mmCIF file of C-alpha atoms in Angstrom:
data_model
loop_
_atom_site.group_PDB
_atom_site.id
_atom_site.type_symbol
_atom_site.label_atom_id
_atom_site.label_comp_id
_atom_site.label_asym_id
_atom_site.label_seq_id
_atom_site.Cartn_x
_atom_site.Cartn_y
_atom_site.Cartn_z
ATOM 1 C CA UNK F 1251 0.000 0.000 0.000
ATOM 2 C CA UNK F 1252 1.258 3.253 -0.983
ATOM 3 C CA UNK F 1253 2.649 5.613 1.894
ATOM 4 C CA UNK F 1254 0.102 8.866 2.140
ATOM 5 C CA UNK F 1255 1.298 12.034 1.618
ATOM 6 C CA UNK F 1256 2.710 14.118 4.830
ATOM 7 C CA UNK F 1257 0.032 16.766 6.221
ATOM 8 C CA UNK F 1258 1.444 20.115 7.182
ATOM 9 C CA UNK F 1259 0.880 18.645 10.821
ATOM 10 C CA UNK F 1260 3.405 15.857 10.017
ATOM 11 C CA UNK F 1261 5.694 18.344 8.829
ATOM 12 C CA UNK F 1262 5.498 20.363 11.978
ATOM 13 C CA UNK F 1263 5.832 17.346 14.503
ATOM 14 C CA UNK F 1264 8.587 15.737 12.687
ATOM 15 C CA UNK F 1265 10.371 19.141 11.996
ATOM 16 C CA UNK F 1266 10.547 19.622 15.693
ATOM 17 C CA UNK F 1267 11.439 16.210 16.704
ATOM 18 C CA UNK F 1268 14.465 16.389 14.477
ATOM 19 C CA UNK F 1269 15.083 19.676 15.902
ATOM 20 C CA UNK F 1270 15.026 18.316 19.861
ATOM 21 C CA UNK F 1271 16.905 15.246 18.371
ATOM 22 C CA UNK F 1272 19.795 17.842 16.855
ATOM 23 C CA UNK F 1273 20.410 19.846 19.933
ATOM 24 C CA UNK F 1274 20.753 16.937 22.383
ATOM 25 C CA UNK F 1275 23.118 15.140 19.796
ATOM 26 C CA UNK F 1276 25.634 17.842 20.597
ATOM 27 C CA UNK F 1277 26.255 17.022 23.940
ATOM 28 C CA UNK F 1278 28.253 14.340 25.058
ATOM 29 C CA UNK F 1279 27.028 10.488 25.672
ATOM 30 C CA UNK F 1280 26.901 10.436 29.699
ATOM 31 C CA UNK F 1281 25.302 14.241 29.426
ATOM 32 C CA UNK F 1282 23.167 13.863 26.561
ATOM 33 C CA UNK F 1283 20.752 10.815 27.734
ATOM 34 C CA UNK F 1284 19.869 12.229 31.068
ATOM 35 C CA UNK F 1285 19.494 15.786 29.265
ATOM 36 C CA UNK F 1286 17.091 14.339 26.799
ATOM 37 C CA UNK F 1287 14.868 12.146 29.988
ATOM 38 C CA UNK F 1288 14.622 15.271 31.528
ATOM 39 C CA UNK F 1289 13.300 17.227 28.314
ATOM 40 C CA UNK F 1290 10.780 14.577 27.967
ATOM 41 C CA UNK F 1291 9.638 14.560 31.503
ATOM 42 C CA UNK F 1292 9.040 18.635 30.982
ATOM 43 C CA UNK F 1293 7.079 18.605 28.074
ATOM 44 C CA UNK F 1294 4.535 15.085 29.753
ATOM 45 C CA UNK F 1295 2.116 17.154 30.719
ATOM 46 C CA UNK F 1296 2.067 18.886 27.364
ATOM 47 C CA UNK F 1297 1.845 16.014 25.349
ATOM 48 C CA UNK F 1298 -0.575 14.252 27.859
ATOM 49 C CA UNK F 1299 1.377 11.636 29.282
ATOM 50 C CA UNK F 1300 1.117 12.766 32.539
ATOM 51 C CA UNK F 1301 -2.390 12.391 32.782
ATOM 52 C CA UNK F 1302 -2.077 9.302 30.460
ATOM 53 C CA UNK F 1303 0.360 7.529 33.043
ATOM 54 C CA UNK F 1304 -2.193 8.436 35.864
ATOM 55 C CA UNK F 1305 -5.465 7.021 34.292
ATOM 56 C CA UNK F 1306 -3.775 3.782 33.363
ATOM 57 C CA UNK F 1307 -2.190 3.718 37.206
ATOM 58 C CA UNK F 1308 -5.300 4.002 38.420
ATOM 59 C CA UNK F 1309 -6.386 1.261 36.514
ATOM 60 C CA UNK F 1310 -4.153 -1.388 37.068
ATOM 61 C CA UNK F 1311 -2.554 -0.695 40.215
ATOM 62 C CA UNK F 1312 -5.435 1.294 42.417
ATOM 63 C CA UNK F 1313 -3.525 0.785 45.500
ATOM 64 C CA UNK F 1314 -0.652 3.448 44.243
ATOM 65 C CA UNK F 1315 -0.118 5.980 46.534
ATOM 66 C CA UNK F 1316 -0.378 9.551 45.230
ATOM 67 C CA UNK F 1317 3.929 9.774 45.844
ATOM 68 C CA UNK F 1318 3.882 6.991 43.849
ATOM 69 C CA UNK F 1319 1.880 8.327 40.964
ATOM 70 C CA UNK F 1320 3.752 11.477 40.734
ATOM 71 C CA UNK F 1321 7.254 9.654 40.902
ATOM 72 C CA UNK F 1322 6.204 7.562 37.976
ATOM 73 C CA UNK F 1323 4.581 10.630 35.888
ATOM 74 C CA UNK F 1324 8.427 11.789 35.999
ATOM 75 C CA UNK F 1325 10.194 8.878 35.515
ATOM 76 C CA UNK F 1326 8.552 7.054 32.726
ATOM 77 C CA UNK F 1327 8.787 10.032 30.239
ATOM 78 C CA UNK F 1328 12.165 10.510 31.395
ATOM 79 C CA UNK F 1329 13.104 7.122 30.502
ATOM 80 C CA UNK F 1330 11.009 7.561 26.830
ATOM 81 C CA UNK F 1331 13.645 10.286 26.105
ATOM 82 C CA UNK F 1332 16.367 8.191 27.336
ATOM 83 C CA UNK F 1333 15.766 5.785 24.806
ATOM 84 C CA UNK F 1334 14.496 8.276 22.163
ATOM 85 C CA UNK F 1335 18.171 9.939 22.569
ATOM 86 C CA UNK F 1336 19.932 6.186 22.614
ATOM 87 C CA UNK F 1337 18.869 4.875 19.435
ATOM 88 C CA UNK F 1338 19.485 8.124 17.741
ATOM 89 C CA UNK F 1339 23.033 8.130 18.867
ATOM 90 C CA UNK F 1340 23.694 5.238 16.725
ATOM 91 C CA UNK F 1341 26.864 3.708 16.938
ATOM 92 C CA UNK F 1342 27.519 5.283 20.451
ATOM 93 C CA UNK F 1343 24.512 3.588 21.826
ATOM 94 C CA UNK F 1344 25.323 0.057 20.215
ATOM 95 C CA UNK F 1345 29.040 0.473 21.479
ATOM 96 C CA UNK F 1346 27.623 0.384 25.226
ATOM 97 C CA UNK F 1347 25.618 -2.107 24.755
ATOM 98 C CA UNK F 1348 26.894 -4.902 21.847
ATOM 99 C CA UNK F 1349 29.097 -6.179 24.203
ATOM 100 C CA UNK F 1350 26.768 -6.765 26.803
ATOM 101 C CA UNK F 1351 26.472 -10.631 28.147
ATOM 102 C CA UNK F 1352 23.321 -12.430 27.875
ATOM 103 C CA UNK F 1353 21.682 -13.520 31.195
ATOM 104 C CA UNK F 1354 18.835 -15.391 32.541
ATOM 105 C CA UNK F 1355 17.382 -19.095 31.578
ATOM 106 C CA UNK F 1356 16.504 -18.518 28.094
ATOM 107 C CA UNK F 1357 20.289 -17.533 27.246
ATOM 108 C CA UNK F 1358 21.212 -20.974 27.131
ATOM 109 C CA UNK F 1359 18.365 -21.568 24.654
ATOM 110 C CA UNK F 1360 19.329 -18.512 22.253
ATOM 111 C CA UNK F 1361 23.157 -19.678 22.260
ATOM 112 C CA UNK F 1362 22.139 -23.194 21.412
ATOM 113 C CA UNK F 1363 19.084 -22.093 18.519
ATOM 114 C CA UNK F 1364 21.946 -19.595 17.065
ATOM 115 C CA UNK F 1365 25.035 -22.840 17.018
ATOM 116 C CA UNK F 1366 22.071 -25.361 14.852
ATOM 117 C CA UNK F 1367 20.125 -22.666 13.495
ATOM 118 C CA UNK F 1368 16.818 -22.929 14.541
ATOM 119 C CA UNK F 1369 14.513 -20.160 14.425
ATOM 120 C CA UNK F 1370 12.999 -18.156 17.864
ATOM 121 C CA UNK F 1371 10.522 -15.997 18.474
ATOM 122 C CA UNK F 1372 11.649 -13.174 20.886
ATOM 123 C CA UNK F 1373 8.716 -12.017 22.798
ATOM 124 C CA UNK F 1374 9.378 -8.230 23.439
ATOM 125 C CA UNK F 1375 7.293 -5.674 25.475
ATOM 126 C CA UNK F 1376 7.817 -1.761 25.476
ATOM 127 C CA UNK F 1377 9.915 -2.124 28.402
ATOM 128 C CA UNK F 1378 13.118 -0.548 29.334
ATOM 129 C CA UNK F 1379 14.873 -0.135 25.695
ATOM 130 C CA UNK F 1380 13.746 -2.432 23.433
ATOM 131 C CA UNK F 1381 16.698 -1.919 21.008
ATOM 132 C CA UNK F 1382 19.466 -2.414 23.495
ATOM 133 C CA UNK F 1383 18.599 -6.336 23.381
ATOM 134 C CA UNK F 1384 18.532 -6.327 19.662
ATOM 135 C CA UNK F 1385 21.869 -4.738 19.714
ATOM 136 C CA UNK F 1386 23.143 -7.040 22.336
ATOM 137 C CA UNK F 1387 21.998 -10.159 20.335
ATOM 138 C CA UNK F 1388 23.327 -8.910 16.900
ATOM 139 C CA UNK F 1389 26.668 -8.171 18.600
ATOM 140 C CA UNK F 1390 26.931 -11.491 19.224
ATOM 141 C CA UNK F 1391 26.439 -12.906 15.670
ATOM 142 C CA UNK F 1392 23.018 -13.629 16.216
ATOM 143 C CA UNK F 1393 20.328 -13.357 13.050
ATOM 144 C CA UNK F 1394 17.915 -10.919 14.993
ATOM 145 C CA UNK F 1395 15.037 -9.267 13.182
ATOM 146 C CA UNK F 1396 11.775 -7.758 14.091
ATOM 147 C CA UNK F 1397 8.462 -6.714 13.003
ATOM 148 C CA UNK F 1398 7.345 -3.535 13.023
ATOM 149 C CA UNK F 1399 3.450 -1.413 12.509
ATOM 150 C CA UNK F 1400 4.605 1.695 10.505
ATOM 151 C CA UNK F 1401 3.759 5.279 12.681
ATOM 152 C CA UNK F 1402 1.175 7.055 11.223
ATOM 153 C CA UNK F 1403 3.643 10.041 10.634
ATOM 154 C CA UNK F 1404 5.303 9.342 7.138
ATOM 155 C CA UNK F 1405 8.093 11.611 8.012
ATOM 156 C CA UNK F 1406 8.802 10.535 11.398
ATOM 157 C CA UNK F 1407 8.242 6.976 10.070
ATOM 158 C CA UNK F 1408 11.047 7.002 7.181
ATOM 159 C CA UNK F 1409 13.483 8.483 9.569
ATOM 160 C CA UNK F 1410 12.528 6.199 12.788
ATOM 161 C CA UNK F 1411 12.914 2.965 10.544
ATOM 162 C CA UNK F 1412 16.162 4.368 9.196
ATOM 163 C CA UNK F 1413 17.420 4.795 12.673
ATOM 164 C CA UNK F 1414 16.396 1.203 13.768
ATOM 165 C CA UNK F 1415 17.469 -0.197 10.812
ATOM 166 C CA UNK F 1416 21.051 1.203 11.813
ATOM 167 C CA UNK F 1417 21.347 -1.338 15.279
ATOM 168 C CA UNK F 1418 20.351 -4.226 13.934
ATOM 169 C CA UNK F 1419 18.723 -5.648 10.593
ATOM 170 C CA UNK F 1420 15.930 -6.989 9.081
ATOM 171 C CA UNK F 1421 13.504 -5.209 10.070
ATOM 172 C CA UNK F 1422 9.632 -6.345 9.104
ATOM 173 C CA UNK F 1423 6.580 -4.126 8.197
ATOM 174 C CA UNK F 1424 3.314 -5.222 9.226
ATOM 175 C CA UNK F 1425 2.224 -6.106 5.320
ATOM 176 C CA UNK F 1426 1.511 -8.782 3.086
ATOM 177 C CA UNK F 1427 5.314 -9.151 2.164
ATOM 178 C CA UNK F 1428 6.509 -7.959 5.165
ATOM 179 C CA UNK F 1429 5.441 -11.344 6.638
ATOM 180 C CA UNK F 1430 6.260 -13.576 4.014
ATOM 181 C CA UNK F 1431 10.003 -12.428 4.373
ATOM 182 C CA UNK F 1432 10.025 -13.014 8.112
ATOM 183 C CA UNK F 1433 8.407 -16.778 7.524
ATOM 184 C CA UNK F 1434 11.348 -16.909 5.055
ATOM 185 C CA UNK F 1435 13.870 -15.385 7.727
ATOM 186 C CA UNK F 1436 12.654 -17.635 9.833
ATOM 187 C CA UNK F 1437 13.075 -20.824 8.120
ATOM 188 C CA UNK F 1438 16.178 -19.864 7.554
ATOM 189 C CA UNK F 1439 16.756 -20.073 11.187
ATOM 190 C CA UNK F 1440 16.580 -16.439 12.340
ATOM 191 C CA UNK F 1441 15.826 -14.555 15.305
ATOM 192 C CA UNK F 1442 12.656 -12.316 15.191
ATOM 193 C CA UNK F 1443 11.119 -9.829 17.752
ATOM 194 C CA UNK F 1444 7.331 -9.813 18.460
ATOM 195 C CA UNK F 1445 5.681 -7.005 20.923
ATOM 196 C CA UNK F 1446 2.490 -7.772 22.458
ATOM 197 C CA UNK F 1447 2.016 -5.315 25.378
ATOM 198 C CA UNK F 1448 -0.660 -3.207 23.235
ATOM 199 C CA UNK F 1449 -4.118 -3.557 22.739
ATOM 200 C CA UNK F 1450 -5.289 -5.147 20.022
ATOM 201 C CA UNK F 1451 -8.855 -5.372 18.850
ATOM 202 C CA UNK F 1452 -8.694 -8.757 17.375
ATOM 203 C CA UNK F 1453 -6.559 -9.910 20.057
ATOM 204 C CA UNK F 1454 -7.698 -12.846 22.702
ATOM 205 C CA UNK F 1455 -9.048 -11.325 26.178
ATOM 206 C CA UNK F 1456 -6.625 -12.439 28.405
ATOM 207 C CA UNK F 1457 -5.306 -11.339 31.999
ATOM 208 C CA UNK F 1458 -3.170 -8.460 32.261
ATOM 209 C CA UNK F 1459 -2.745 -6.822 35.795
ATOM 210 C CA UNK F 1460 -5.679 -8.793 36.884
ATOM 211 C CA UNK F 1461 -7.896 -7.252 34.571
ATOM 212 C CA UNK F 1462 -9.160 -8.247 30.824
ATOM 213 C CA UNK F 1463 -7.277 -7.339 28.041
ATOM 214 C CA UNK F 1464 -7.159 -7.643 24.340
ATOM 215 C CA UNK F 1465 -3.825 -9.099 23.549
ATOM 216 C CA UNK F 1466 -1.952 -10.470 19.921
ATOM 217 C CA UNK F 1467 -1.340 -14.184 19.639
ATOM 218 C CA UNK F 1468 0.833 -13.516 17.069
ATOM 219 C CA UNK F 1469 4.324 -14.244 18.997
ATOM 220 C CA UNK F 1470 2.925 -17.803 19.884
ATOM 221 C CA UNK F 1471 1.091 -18.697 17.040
ATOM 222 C CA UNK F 1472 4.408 -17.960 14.785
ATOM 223 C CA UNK F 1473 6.192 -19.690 17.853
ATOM 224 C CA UNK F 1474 3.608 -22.825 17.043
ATOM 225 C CA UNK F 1475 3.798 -22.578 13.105
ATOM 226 C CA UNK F 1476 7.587 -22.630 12.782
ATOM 227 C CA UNK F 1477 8.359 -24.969 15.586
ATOM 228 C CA UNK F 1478 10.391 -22.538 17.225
ATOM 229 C CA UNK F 1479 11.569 -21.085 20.833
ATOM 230 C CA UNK F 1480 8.969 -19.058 22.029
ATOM 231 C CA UNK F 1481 11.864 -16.393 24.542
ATOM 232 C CA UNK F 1482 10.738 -13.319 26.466
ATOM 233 C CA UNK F 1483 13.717 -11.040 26.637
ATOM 234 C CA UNK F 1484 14.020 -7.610 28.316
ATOM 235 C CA UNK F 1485 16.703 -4.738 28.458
ATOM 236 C CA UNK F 1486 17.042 -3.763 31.675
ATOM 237 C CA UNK F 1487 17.928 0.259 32.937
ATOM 238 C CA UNK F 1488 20.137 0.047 35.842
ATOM 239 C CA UNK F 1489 20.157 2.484 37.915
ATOM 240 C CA UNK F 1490 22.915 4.397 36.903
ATOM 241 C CA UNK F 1491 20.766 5.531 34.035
ATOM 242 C CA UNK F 1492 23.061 4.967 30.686
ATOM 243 C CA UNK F 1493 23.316 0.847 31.286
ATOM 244 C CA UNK F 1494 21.526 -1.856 30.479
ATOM 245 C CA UNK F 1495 21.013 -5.563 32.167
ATOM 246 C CA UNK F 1496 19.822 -8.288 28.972
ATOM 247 C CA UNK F 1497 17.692 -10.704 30.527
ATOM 248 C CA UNK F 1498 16.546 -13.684 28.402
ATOM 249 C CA UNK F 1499 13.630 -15.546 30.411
ATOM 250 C CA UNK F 1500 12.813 -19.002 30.172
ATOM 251 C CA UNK F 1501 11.024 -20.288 26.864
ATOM 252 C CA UNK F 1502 7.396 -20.687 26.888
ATOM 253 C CA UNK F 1503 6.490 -24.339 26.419
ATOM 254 C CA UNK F 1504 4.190 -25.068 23.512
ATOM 255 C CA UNK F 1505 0.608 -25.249 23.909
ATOM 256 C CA UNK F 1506 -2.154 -23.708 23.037
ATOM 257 C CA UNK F 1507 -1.443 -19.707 21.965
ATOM 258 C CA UNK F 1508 -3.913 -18.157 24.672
ATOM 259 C CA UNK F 1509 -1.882 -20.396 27.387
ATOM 260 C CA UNK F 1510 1.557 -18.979 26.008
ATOM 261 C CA UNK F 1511 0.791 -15.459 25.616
ATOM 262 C CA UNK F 1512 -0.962 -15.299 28.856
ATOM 263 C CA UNK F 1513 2.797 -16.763 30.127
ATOM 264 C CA UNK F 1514 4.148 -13.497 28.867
ATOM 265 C CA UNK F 1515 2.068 -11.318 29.933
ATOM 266 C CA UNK F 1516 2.580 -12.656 33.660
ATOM 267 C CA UNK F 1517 6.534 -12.503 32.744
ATOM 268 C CA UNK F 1518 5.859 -8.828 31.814
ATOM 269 C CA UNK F 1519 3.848 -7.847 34.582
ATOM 270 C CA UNK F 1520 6.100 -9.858 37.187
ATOM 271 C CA UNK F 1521 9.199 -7.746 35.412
ATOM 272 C CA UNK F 1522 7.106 -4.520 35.443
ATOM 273 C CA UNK F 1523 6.300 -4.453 39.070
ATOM 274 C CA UNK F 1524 9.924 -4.496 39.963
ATOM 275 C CA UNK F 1525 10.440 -1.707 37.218
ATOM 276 C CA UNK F 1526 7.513 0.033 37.162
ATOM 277 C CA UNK F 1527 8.903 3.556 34.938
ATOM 278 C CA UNK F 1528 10.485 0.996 32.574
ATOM 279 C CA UNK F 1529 7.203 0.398 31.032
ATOM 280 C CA UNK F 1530 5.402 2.520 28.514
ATOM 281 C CA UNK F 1531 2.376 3.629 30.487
ATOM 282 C CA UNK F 1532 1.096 5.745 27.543
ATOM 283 C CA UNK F 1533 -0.566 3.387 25.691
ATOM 284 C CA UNK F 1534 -4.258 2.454 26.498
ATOM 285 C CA UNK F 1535 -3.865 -1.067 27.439
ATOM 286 C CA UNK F 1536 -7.057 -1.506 28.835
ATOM 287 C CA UNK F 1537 -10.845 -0.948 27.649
ATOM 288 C CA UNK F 1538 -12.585 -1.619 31.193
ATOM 289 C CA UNK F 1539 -12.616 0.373 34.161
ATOM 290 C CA UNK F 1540 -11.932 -1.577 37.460
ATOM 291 C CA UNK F 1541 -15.662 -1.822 39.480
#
């Protein structure tokens, strides 16, 4: 399908994202990702993710205190422009973190599917930054790909996937052909990324925070189709705030895909509530209200 045309409001947002993205990149590495968390976690209430964060707080964790709340409507957008300002730094960023070693259960599994060649399907949520594990793996030698939904922002779109492409390759769209050539990559015994921490309308109703929500089967049906590893794997913010910790959980045994997609989203949530401004509050995860 051919890309629409930018609207003059595309132009505008992606003229000053480039802009923000400019002025940071003149500072140095240790100065310029705290600088750019900071700018972010200025301009939340602008953009709405302050009030964002709190709705979906109240939500799925009612028993937040108000400190609580407040702490995490500065410290999620702060770590969105942390990452923002990472994978725009290019090969800076994937210096830090290509050398990084692999822990957890399901490194084992991702060592041994890499040596014979066997395909896995990394299950990914918007956690912590999602490209430092990519750039982890592929510093390793590992065949890591992902799929991707194209932003609705042509501009920001060409640029974003030209800055993602830069850490680690293929990348997939969410087309027709897009999937065919990550069944192929696959078969050929590739690694691909899957998110499926965002609502989906078509998605099973499954438990998320103790409350219903719509999620993609996608990682585990793929998972079931090619016979592969089904591994959740997260990157980590320590607290220093410029390192990451890659943590490769234990794969999900094959069954049916509601079983093993409701096994990540307890991984996620388990991994969220020790992290809780690692995860992308932004997004409306749920449709329900709790009673």
């Amino acid at each position: 399908m051919k890309n629409r045309e930018p609207t003059l409001s595309d132009r505008a947002s992606n003229a000053l994202f480039v802009a923000v993205m400019r002025l940071v990149q003149r500072l140095p590495y240790e100065r310029r990702i705290p600088a750019a968390g900071r700018m972010v976690a200025r301009l939340a209430p602008i953009l709405g993710f302050t009030r964002k964060i709190r709705e979906n707080l109240r939500i799925a964790c009612p028993d937040l205190s108000e400190d609580e709340i407040k702490r995490l409507q500065r410290e999620m957008p702060d770590n969105l422009g942390r990452m923002l300002a990472e994978i725009y730094s290019g090969e800076e960023f994937v210096a830090r973190v290509r050398d990084l070693p692999i822990e957890g259960p399901g490194a084992e599994t991702l060592e041994a599917a890499h040596r014979e060649g066997r395909p896995v399907v990394l299950a990914a949520g918007h956690f912590g930054n999602y490209d430092a594990w990519r750039a982890a793996l592929a510093g390793r030698g590992y065949r890591v790909g992902a799929i991707y939904r194209p932003m609705n922002n042509p501009l920001f779109n060409e640029q974003y996937v030209s800055t993602i492409s830069a850490i680690a390759e293929p990348l997939f769209s969410r087309s027709r052909r897009g999937l065919g050539d990550m069944m192929k990559f696959l078969r050929d015994g590739g690694m691909v990324a899957f998110g499926f921490d965002q609502h989906f309308n078509k998605g099973a109703e499954l438990s998320f925070f103790g409350l219903p929500a719509r999620t993609p089967l996608s990682a585990a049906e793929m998972a079931l189709k090619m016979k592969a590893d089904l591994v959740p794997i997260y990157a980590i913010r320590q607290p220093d705030g410029l390192n990451f910790k890659i943590y490769a959980d234990k794969p999900v045994p094959h069954s049916t895909p509601e079983a093993m997609t409701q096994t990540l989203n307890d991984g996620l949530e388990e991994m969220i509530l020790k992290h809780m401004e690692q995860w992308l509050w932004i997004h409306r995860r749920w449709k329900v209200k709790r009673a």
